[in-house]
Amino acid sequence: MGLKSSEKRTRRRPKQRRAVETVNAVLDTVIRILKREGFAALTTNRIAEVAGVSIGSLYQYFPDKQAIFAALHKRHIDEIDHLLAATLMEHAGSPLDRLMRALVEAMVDAHTQDPELYELLAATVPHRAAGTRDFAIRLHGAFLHAISSRLKKPKKRRELEKTAFIVTHMVESLSHGVVLRRPPGLSLAEAKEEAARAVLAYLRA
Amino acid sequence: MGLKSSEKRTRRRPKQRRAVETVNAVLDTVIRILKREGFAALTTNRIAEVAGVSIGSLYQYFPDKQAIFAALHKRHIDEIDHLLAATLMEHAGSPLDRLMRALVEAMVDAHTQDPELYELLAATVPHRAAGTRDFAIRLHGAFLHAISSRLKKPKKRRELEKTAFIVTHMVESLSHGVVLRRPPGLSLAEAKEEAARAVLAYLRA
DNA sequence: AAAATTTGTGAAGGTTTGCTCACATTTTAG
DNA sequence: CTAAAATGTGAGCAAACCTTCACAAATTTT
């Protein structure tokens, strides 16, 4: 691997459709290998082999192995980003409780597929990375706005910031916990509902 | 690396004091290298070099590289374990709000040193690992008991389980978030207090 | 149809890595 | 003091790794 910050030599960007497919095949393959064979088996040559492309093709679009991780992480963040934006849009007129339930639902669904994978990615790609920070800031802003516009008694900016910070993390981490660490005997639906209730309890206090 | 489950050939266990010191030097060095040089620089030879022991000594106590990670993770879990046990003991007679504040405080303090490191460890060592699971179960049990004995209106077992699940994760992840993702302008003390308030709001609802 | 561009190929170089083993040294036990 | 056990050593090997490069094939442009 290589988690150091390195020169960002930009490689060729895919122009034709087949090139885009190559890039996607690579990223999908990384996920598949991580799930089926584990972190240790994730070598550049194996990625190329399983993806059905040559190792040379891989290096046409990724300057080094670490860049593949970054791209994968970005793809995941973008997914979540769109999902949350859509949920916020869809519930623009909904009251707070409906919105929060929907947000928890969306986050849980987004992580139900490969929760462990994205935990590993989140830990592997540092928080300072450009995309990660931007995402966190946008998320925080979106929550702040959503909450602010639904409060009966307006809060001070500073209080709002605190509230948004807590709510953002509650939604994110509880969703994560619901998927990944829910004890046996507790259904997904129940866990989701309880997580939403926790968020709402805080917001109403 | 090697995250696959492998044969657990047990190596020599340190009997003398200097052997224990060797083992600790190795573990401390891993942390130091991770912080200063990053994940990529963490090779067995480099660990030995920085720790001031020979590579041979390292392999006297760790069957392979992965085992070093596991040991480090275990050490961290044990620390948290003792800390939480102590906090629960110390506040055996305290009301819920004092206890929760103390718990958040303890968790935050425990992660203030190297938050990123332990995030990486948590993601690297799978949740199914023996120690990790045991810890989660103990933690859950402790929270359940602490909450249960302080409720005025007793809850059903099933409800209690849910509550303990949520509270455990709130304390854990909010503490983590307070340290690692707190937005600039929000003090540690303020963030801690707000996290505790969130937990209490949920418990009172 | 030719030229230019984009995409795909994979053998192999040069480096690095995890780990062993035969042996030296230190500590404990008898 | 001697034997046995525990601990420490580090050169070096076999394996694995990332990445390059010279070139071929496919596609687009002129």
XYZ file of C-alpha atoms (C1' of nucleotides) in Angstrom:
470
model
C 0.000 0.000 0.000
C 1.038 3.562 0.416
C -0.881 5.975 2.533
C 1.618 8.723 2.227
C 0.717 11.825 0.372
C 2.429 11.462 -2.960
C 2.769 13.308 -6.203
C -0.519 13.342 -7.966
C 0.544 12.481 -11.443
C -2.725 12.486 -13.296
C -3.093 9.612 -15.667
C -5.124 9.469 -18.800
C -8.804 10.062 -18.242
C -11.180 7.696 -20.024
C -12.658 9.243 -23.153
C -14.306 6.311 -24.808
C -16.996 4.100 -23.354
C -14.859 0.996 -23.121
C -12.307 2.922 -21.116
C -14.962 3.931 -18.618
C -15.986 0.321 -18.407
C -12.419 -0.678 -17.717
C -12.169 1.766 -14.852
C -15.452 0.596 -13.377
C -14.467 -3.030 -13.771
C -11.342 -2.320 -11.773
C -13.203 -0.602 -8.960
C -15.864 -3.293 -8.793
C -13.186 -5.922 -8.723
C -11.442 -4.313 -5.776
C -14.650 -4.638 -3.784
C -15.122 -8.194 -4.883
C -11.614 -9.224 -3.916
C -11.774 -7.487 -0.572
C -14.979 -9.332 0.242
C -13.945 -12.732 -1.033
C -10.232 -12.939 -0.440
C -9.412 -10.228 2.036
C -7.093 -7.308 2.156
C -3.946 -9.345 1.763
C -5.015 -10.714 -1.599
C -5.545 -7.277 -3.024
C -2.547 -6.930 -5.318
C -2.491 -4.879 -8.454
C -1.883 -7.916 -10.617
C -4.723 -9.827 -9.025
C -7.060 -6.883 -9.490
C -6.207 -6.776 -13.157
C -6.580 -10.523 -13.503
C -10.001 -10.735 -11.853
C -11.202 -7.613 -13.610
C -10.270 -9.172 -16.897
C -7.959 -6.393 -17.973
C -4.216 -6.298 -18.244
C -2.107 -4.777 -15.529
C -1.012 -2.212 -18.055
C -4.551 -1.015 -18.605
C -4.969 -0.555 -14.904
C -1.993 1.767 -14.793
C -3.398 3.824 -17.635
C -5.951 5.306 -15.274
C -4.500 4.961 -11.821
C -1.081 6.396 -11.075
C -0.552 3.910 -8.276
C -2.287 1.411 -6.068
C -3.331 3.968 -3.498
C -5.183 5.939 -6.151
C -7.508 3.003 -6.652
C -8.514 3.226 -3.021
C -9.089 6.914 -3.266
C -11.279 6.500 -6.325
C -13.287 3.814 -4.604
C -13.756 5.959 -1.566
C -14.836 8.873 -3.694
C -17.369 6.731 -5.490
C -18.871 5.667 -2.183
C -19.020 9.183 -0.846
C -20.702 10.376 -4.002
C -23.331 7.682 -3.647
C -24.123 8.672 -0.092
C -24.059 12.281 -1.090
C -26.683 11.850 -3.767
C -28.763 9.645 -1.549
C -28.860 12.192 1.230
C -29.515 15.066 -1.117
C -32.401 13.142 -2.643
C -33.827 12.320 0.774
C -33.594 15.903 1.921
C -35.243 17.050 -1.268
C -37.969 14.474 -1.120
C -38.828 15.439 2.438
C -38.515 19.155 1.985
C -42.013 19.613 3.345
C -41.974 16.822 5.902
C -41.832 17.420 9.633
C -38.688 16.657 11.561
C -39.599 13.179 12.665
C -40.432 11.991 9.186
C -37.274 13.483 7.819
C -35.029 11.919 10.427
C -36.594 8.539 9.999
C -36.080 8.804 6.268
C -32.466 9.837 6.716
C -31.688 6.941 9.002
C -33.445 4.636 6.581
C -31.431 5.924 3.653
C -28.128 5.643 5.479
C -28.867 2.158 6.704
C -29.801 1.022 3.229
C -26.675 2.541 1.782
C -24.490 0.562 4.151
C -26.380 -2.695 4.180
C -24.490 -4.068 1.194
C -20.902 -3.993 2.365
C -20.668 -2.340 5.740
C -17.261 -3.684 6.656
C -15.771 -2.647 3.385
C -16.680 0.967 3.827
C -15.515 0.976 7.378
C -12.145 -0.137 6.140
C -12.139 2.478 3.424
C -13.088 5.195 5.860
C -10.208 4.257 8.088
C -7.753 3.831 5.236
C -8.457 7.124 3.519
C -7.542 9.849 5.959
C -10.122 12.348 7.124
C -8.049 15.181 5.830
C -8.392 13.967 2.284
C -10.040 16.605 0.154
C -13.176 14.696 -0.754
C -13.774 13.451 2.749
C -13.653 16.890 4.273
C -15.850 18.450 1.665
C -18.388 15.755 2.186
C -18.408 16.216 5.945
C -18.864 19.938 5.546
C -21.699 19.591 3.043
C -23.387 17.023 5.233
C -23.110 19.227 8.258
C -24.502 22.168 6.333
C -27.412 20.196 4.981
C -28.357 18.942 8.425
C -27.997 22.378 9.903
C -30.326 23.840 7.349
C -32.846 21.028 7.625
C -32.988 21.341 11.381
C -32.930 25.100 11.486
C -35.886 25.518 9.170
C -37.985 23.174 11.275
C -37.401 24.603 14.718
C -40.250 26.439 16.348
C -38.030 28.413 18.643
C -35.072 29.617 16.635
C -31.687 28.841 18.121
C -28.551 30.854 18.094
C -26.078 30.033 15.364
C -23.656 28.556 17.837
C -26.267 26.285 19.353
C -27.376 25.217 15.919
C -23.837 24.253 15.002
C -23.601 22.045 18.043
C -26.926 20.442 17.371
C -26.090 19.755 13.749
C -22.774 18.269 14.756
C -24.383 15.841 17.160
C -27.250 14.928 14.864
C -24.971 14.341 11.914
C -22.881 11.960 13.912
C -25.813 10.234 15.460
C -27.409 9.544 12.113
C -24.152 8.418 10.604
C -22.853 6.248 13.390
C -26.151 4.840 14.569
C -26.968 3.828 11.033
C -23.639 2.192 10.866
C -24.094 0.479 14.195
C -27.553 -0.704 13.274
C -26.179 -2.516 10.267
C -22.890 -3.731 11.614
C -23.165 -4.166 15.345
C -26.803 -4.807 16.024
C -27.096 -7.618 18.570
C -28.778 -10.835 17.486
C -32.482 -10.814 18.232
C -32.910 -7.185 17.320
C -34.457 -6.779 13.908
C -33.191 -4.260 11.432
C -36.523 -2.459 11.400
C -36.641 -2.220 15.172
C -33.074 -1.006 15.365
C -33.710 1.641 12.744
C -36.780 2.890 14.556
C -34.919 3.074 17.830
C -32.067 4.976 16.239
C -34.497 7.485 14.773
C -36.176 7.853 18.157
C -32.843 8.608 19.757
C -32.137 11.367 17.280
C -35.566 12.863 17.781
C -35.324 12.685 21.549
C -32.207 14.780 21.373
C -33.703 17.266 18.968
C -36.699 17.818 21.190
C -34.787 18.288 24.407
C -0.134 -7.609 5.665
C -2.436 -10.565 5.970
C -5.911 -10.276 7.306
C -6.867 -13.815 6.610
C -7.566 -16.116 9.472
C -4.431 -18.151 9.797
C -3.017 -20.869 11.931
C -2.440 -19.594 15.385
C 0.974 -20.937 16.096
C 1.632 -19.647 19.554
C 5.100 -18.322 20.006
C 7.130 -18.145 23.154
C 5.483 -16.102 25.848
C 7.728 -13.676 27.725
C 8.796 -15.012 31.114
C 11.444 -12.568 32.119
C 11.086 -8.863 32.540
C 13.322 -7.917 29.653
C 11.203 -10.076 27.377
C 8.096 -8.198 28.427
C 9.910 -4.984 27.729
C 10.830 -6.200 24.290
C 7.225 -6.965 23.507
C 6.074 -3.597 24.754
C 8.806 -1.825 22.858
C 7.577 -3.465 19.694
C 3.974 -2.470 20.276
C 4.877 1.080 21.200
C 7.018 1.313 18.118
C 4.200 0.241 15.853
C 2.160 3.153 17.125
C 5.035 5.520 16.706
C 5.722 4.453 13.140
C 2.084 4.599 12.168
C 1.856 8.135 13.470
C 5.113 9.397 12.062
C 5.638 7.506 8.850
C 2.294 6.062 7.950
C 0.930 2.672 7.243
C 3.169 1.992 4.275
C 6.337 2.330 6.336
C 5.219 -0.277 8.800
C 7.431 -3.202 7.846
C 8.590 -5.850 10.238
C 12.207 -4.913 9.748
C 11.511 -1.252 10.329
C 9.568 -2.042 13.479
C 12.489 -4.021 14.818
C 14.933 -1.303 13.845
C 13.030 1.541 15.492
C 12.192 -0.549 18.524
C 15.865 -1.272 18.966
C 15.521 -5.028 18.874
C 16.521 -7.494 16.233
C 14.025 -8.805 13.748
C 14.624 -12.228 15.247
C 13.480 -11.089 18.667
C 10.302 -9.765 17.190
C 9.474 -13.149 15.749
C 10.058 -14.813 19.088
C 6.789 -13.389 20.358
C 4.716 -12.707 17.286
C 4.038 -15.526 14.830
C 3.518 -13.056 12.003
C 2.986 -9.427 11.228
C -0.758 -9.611 11.619
C -0.369 -10.880 15.182
C 1.289 -7.590 16.092
C -1.829 -5.764 15.059
C -4.019 -8.104 17.001
C -1.922 -7.642 20.131
C -2.035 -3.887 19.753
C -5.761 -3.960 19.338
C -6.158 -6.155 22.366
C -4.042 -3.820 24.435
C -6.242 -0.910 23.462
C -9.428 -2.805 24.205
C -8.118 -3.807 27.606
C -7.345 -0.208 28.402
C -10.825 0.942 27.523
C -12.238 -1.998 29.372
C -10.501 -1.105 32.618
C -11.321 2.530 32.218
C -15.016 1.881 31.796
C -15.099 -0.632 34.617
C -13.417 1.886 36.875
C -15.836 4.614 35.868
C -18.847 2.407 36.455
C -17.475 1.402 39.829
C -16.631 4.910 40.844
C -20.115 6.102 39.991
C -21.960 3.130 41.377
C -24.069 5.448 43.497
C -24.308 8.338 41.075
C -27.457 9.262 39.235
C -27.772 8.630 35.534
C -26.700 12.023 34.339
C -23.504 12.030 36.347
C -22.672 8.554 35.221
C -23.213 9.274 31.541
C -21.182 12.420 31.683
C -18.387 10.504 33.346
C -18.543 7.760 30.754
C -18.354 10.168 27.863
C -15.512 11.935 29.593
C -13.608 8.701 30.080
C -14.091 7.587 26.510
C -13.072 10.923 25.105
C -9.948 10.973 27.205
C -9.063 7.461 26.143
C -9.196 8.423 22.492
C -7.672 11.847 22.682
C -4.154 10.548 22.238
C -4.307 8.701 18.949
C -7.831 8.682 17.649
C -6.962 7.903 14.045
C -4.777 5.040 15.023
C -7.511 3.240 16.844
C -9.949 3.879 14.092
C -7.565 2.160 11.753
C -7.080 -0.707 14.162
C -10.801 -1.121 14.631
C -11.295 -1.351 10.903
C -8.309 -3.622 10.377
C -9.137 -6.141 13.058
C -12.469 -7.714 12.126
C -15.425 -7.453 14.448
C -15.695 -11.193 14.611
C -12.328 -11.452 16.297
C -12.656 -13.109 19.663
C -11.528 -10.219 21.826
C -13.563 -7.656 19.967
C -16.782 -9.572 20.366
C -16.231 -10.305 24.019
C -15.562 -6.679 24.651
C -18.702 -5.565 22.859
C -20.764 -8.033 24.844
C -19.281 -7.007 28.172
C -19.746 -3.360 27.348
C -23.334 -3.914 26.389
C -23.971 -5.863 29.564
C -22.404 -3.214 31.737
C -24.449 -0.451 30.184
C -27.586 -2.487 30.425
C -27.065 -3.071 34.119
C -26.118 0.517 34.814
C -29.191 1.822 33.069
C -31.552 -0.790 34.407
C -30.703 -0.148 38.028
C -31.360 3.554 37.627
C -34.710 3.513 35.921
C -37.692 4.574 37.912
C -40.160 2.716 35.751
C -38.700 -0.699 35.019
C -38.596 -1.642 31.363
C -39.115 -4.974 29.750
C -36.017 -6.938 29.009
C -36.444 -6.465 25.288
C -36.776 -2.711 25.617
C -33.764 -2.582 27.867
C -31.689 -4.415 25.286
C -32.607 -1.869 22.680
C -31.868 1.017 24.960
C -28.499 -0.383 25.960
C -27.617 -0.972 22.327
C -28.337 2.603 21.378
C -26.678 4.113 24.427
C -23.562 2.019 24.017
C -23.155 3.170 20.466
C -23.957 6.740 21.238
C -21.341 6.927 23.938
C -18.787 5.166 21.813
C -19.311 6.951 18.540
C -20.078 10.377 19.902
C -16.944 10.244 22.011
C -15.073 9.312 18.927
C -16.687 12.029 16.893
C -16.043 14.613 19.567
C -12.343 13.910 19.404
C -11.892 13.286 15.733
C -14.511 15.168 13.819
C -15.466 18.074 15.987
C -15.765 21.167 13.801
C -13.362 24.010 14.429
C -14.733 26.521 16.868
C -16.353 23.928 19.057
C -14.353 23.275 22.184
C -13.724 19.824 23.484
C -15.543 20.580 26.716
C -18.580 21.911 24.918
C -18.678 18.966 22.551
C -18.424 16.520 25.442
C -21.235 18.188 27.292
C -23.435 18.170 24.222
C -22.750 14.502 23.607
C -23.701 13.679 27.175
C -26.864 15.731 26.825
C -27.808 13.780 23.733
C -27.453 10.482 25.541
C -29.493 11.722 28.462
C -32.208 13.131 26.231
C -32.649 9.711 24.734
C -32.662 7.970 28.101
C -35.368 10.251 29.435
C -37.662 9.999 26.466
C -7.729 5.790 -46.417
C -4.285 7.602 -43.751
C -2.984 9.803 -39.601
C -3.661 10.639 -34.945
C -5.412 9.418 -30.686
C -7.031 6.444 -27.335
C -7.003 2.101 -25.308
C -5.170 -2.483 -24.283
C -1.234 -5.831 -23.506
C 1.847 -8.629 -20.377
C 6.657 -10.060 -19.800
C 9.922 -8.667 -16.830
C 12.913 -5.430 -13.923
C 14.219 -3.896 -9.671
C 12.862 -3.545 -5.240
C 10.935 -4.832 -1.024
C 9.013 -7.844 2.177
C 8.049 -11.237 5.726
C 10.276 -14.519 7.942
C 13.859 -18.382 9.153
C 17.685 -20.380 11.231
C 22.026 -21.320 13.173
C 24.128 -19.291 16.711
C 25.521 -15.948 20.765
C 24.310 -14.104 25.101
C 21.914 -13.666 29.380
C 19.215 -15.370 33.107
C 17.361 -18.951 36.015
C 17.429 -23.562 38.079
C 19.810 -27.401 40.085
C 29.545 -23.687 39.274
C 27.067 -26.111 35.647
C 23.299 -27.198 32.997
C 19.188 -25.779 31.160
C 16.088 -22.473 29.721
C 15.010 -18.113 27.997
C 16.156 -14.413 25.251
C 18.549 -11.841 21.621
C 20.926 -11.549 16.983
C 21.007 -10.332 11.921
C 22.574 -11.961 7.347
C 20.095 -13.585 3.849
C 16.563 -16.244 1.183
C 12.460 -17.200 -1.332
C 8.487 -15.058 -2.559
C 5.796 -11.361 -3.757
C 5.146 -6.900 -5.004
C 4.392 -2.528 -7.796
C 5.240 -0.473 -11.805
C 7.267 0.317 -16.476
C 7.775 0.084 -21.307
C 7.767 -1.037 -26.020
C 4.347 -2.325 -28.697
C -0.312 -3.926 -30.700
C -5.137 -3.118 -31.431
C -9.096 -0.352 -31.695
C -11.301 3.922 -32.385
C -11.761 8.614 -33.799
C -10.340 12.400 -36.582
C -8.728 14.508 -40.717
